[in-house]
CSV table of C-alpha atoms in Angstrom, one decimal:
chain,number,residue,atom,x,y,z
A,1,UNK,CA,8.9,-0.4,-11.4
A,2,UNK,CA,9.5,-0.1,-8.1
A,3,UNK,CA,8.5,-2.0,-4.3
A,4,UNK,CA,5.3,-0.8,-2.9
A,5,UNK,CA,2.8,2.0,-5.0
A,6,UNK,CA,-0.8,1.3,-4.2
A,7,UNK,CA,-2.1,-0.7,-1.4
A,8,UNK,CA,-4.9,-2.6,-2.3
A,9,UNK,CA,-5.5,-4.9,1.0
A,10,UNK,CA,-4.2,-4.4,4.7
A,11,UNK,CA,-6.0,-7.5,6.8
A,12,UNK,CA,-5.2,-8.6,10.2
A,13,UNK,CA,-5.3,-12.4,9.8
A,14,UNK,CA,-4.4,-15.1,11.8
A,15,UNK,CA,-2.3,-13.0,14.2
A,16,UNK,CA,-0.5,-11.9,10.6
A,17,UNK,CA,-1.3,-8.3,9.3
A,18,UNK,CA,-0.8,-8.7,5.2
A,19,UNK,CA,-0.7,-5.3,3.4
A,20,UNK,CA,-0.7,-5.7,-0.5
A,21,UNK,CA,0.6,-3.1,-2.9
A,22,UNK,CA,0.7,-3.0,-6.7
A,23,UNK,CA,2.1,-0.6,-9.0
A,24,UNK,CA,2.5,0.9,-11.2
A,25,UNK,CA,-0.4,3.3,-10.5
A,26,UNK,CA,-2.9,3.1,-11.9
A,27,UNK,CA,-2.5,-0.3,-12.9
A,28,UNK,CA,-2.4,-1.1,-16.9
A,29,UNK,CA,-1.7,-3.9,-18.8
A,30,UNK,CA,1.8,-4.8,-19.5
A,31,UNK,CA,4.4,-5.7,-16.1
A,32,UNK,CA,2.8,-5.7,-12.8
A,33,UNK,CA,4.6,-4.9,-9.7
A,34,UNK,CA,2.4,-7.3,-6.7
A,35,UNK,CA,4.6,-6.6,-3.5
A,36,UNK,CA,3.5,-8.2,-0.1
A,37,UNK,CA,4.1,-7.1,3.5
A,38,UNK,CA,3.7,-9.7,5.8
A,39,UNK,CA,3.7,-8.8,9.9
A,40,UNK,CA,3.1,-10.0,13.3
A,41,UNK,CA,0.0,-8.3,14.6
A,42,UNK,CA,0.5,-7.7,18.0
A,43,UNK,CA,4.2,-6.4,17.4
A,44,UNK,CA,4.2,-5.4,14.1
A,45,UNK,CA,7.7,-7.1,13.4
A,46,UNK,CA,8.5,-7.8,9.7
A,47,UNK,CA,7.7,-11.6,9.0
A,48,UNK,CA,10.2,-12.6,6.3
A,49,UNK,CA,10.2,-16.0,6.3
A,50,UNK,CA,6.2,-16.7,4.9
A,51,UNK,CA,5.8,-18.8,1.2
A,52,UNK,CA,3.5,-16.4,-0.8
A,53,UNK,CA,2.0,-17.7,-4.1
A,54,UNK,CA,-0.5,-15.7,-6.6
A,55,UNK,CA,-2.8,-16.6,-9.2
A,56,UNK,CA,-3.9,-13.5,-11.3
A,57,UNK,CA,-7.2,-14.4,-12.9
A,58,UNK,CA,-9.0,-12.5,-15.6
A,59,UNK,CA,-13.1,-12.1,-14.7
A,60,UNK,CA,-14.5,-11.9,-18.2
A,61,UNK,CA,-11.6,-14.7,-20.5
A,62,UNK,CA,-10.5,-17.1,-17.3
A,63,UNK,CA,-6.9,-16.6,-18.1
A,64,UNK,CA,-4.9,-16.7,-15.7
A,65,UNK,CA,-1.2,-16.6,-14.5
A,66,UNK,CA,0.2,-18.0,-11.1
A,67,UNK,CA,3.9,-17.0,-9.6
A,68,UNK,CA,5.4,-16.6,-6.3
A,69,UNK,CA,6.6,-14.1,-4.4
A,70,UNK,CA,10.3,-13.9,-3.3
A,71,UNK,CA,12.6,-10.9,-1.5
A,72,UNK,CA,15.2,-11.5,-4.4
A,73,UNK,CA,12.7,-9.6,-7.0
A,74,UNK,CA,12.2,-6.8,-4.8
A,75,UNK,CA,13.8,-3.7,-4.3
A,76,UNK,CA,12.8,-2.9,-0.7
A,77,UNK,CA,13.9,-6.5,0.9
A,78,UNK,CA,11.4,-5.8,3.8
A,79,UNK,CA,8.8,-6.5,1.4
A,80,UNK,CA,8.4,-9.8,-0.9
A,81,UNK,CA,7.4,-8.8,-4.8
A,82,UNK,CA,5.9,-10.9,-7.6
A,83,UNK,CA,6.3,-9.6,-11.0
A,84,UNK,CA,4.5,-10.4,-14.2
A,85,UNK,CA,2.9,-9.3,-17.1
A,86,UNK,CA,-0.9,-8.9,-17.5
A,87,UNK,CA,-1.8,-8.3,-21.5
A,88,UNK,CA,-5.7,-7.8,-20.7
A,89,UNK,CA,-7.5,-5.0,-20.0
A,90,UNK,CA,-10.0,-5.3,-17.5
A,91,UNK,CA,-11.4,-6.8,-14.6
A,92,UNK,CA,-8.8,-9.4,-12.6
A,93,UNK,CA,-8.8,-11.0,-9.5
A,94,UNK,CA,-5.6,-12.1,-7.7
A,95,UNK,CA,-5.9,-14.6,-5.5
A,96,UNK,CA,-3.0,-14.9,-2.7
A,97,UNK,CA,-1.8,-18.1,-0.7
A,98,UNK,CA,-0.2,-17.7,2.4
A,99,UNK,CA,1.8,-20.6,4.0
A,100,UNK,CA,0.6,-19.9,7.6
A,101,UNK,CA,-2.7,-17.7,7.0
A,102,UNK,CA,-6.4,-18.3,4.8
A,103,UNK,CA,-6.9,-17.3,1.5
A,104,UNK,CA,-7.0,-13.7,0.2
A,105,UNK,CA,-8.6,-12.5,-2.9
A,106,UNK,CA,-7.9,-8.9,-4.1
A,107,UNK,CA,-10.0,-7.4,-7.3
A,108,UNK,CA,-8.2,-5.0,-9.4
A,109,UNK,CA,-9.3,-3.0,-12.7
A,110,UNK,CA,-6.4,-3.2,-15.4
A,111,UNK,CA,-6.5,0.1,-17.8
A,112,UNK,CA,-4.7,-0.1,-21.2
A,113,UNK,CA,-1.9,1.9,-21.0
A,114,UNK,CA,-2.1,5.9,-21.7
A,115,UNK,CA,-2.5,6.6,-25.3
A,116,UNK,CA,0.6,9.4,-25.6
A,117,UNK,CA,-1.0,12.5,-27.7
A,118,UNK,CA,0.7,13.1,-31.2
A,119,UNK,CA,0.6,16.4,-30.5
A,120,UNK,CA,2.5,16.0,-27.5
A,121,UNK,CA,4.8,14.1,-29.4
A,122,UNK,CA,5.1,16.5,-32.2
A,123,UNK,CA,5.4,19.3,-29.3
A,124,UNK,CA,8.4,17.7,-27.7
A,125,UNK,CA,10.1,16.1,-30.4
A,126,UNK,CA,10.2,19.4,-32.8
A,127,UNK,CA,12.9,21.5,-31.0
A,128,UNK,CA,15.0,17.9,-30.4
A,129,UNK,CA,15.0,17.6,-34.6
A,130,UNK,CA,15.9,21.4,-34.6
A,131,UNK,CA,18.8,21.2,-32.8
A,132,UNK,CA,19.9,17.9,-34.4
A,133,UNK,CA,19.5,19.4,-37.6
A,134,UNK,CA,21.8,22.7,-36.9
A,135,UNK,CA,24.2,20.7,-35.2
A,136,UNK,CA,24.4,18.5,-38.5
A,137,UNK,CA,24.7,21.3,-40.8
A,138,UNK,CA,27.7,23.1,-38.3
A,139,UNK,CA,29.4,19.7,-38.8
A,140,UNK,CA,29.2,19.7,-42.6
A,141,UNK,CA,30.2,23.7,-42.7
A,142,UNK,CA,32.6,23.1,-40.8
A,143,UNK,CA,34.1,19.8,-42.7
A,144,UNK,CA,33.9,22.1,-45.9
A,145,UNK,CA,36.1,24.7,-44.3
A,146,UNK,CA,38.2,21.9,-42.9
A,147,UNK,CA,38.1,20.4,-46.7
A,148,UNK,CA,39.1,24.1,-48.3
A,149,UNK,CA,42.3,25.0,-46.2
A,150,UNK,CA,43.6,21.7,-46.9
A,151,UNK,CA,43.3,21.9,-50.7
A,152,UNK,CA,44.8,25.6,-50.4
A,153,UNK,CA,47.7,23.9,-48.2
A,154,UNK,CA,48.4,21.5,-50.5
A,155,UNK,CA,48.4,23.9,-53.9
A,156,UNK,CA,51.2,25.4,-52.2
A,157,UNK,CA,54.2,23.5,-50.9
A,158,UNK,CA,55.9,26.3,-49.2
C-alpha cells in the first residue's frame, strides 16, 4: 500500500486544513492505508508536528480499533499514515483526534475483497504449467542423453 489513494475529507478547521486519504481503493477488508495531511490554512505550509489518533468503528457490530498516526509508517514523509487491518465488511466510521483542532468523523463503506474468477485463473495459469512442463521434460531428455554417452564412455576405455 502506498501514502495517499482516496481522499475522503478536506476541512478547513481551526486555521488547519486536514485532507484525509485511504487506500487502497476501493477500500476492502484486510490492511487499511489512513494517511493525514495536516496544513496551515492561510499559507498552506505542511504542519508536521500535530498528534493524530484514530478509532475505526464498525456501525452494525461496535468493534472497533484505535492507533495513531506517525510519519515513520508513511512513505511520503509529508503526510502522517495509520495502518491497520479491518476484517469486516461494511459500514465504518473513523473517528480522528487532532491535538490542536475538533473532532472529525469520516464514514467509509468496506467491500470484501475481489473474488478472483477461476477462469481467470485457469486462463493465466495454463500456459505458465505448459511451459513448466516442457521445460521439465527438456531437462529429463536431456539428463537421458547426458546418462547414455556416459555409459558408452565408460564401455570403452580407450
Amino acid at each position: 500500500m502506498a501514502d495517499g489513494g482516496k481522499v475522503q475529507l478536506s476541512q478547513a478547521i481551526d486555521g488547519r486544513r486536514i485532507t484525509v486519504f485511504t487506500s487502497p481503493t476501493p477500500l476492502t477488508t484486510g490492511p487499511v492505508d489512513i494517511s493525514f495531511l495536516v496544513q496551515d490554512e492561510a499559507t498552506g505550509q505542511v504542519i508536521h508536528d500535530e498528534r493524530i489518533s484514530v478509532v475505526c468503528r464498525h456501525l452494525d457490530s461496535n468493534q472497533t480499533t484505535t492507533t495513531t498516526a506517525n510519519h515513520a509508517d508513511s512513505t511520503n514523509k509529508v503526510l502522517q499514515s495509520a495502518k491497520l487491518v479491518l476484517s469486516r465488511s461494511g459500514q465504518w466510521e473513523f473517528l480522528i483526534n487532532i491535538e490542536s483542532a475538533q473532532r472529525l468523523s469520516v464514514q467509509v463503506n468496506l467491500a470484501e475483497p475481489a473474488v478472483v474468477d477461476a477462469w481467470f485463473v485457469a486462463v493465466v495459469t495454463f500456459p505458465v504449467a505448459f511451459v513448466g512442463l516442457f521445460l521439465l521434460r527438456e531437462w529429463i531428455v536431456e539428463n537421458q542423453i547426458r546418462e547414455r554417452h556416459r555409459r558408452k564412455r565408460s564401455f570403452f576405455p580407450c
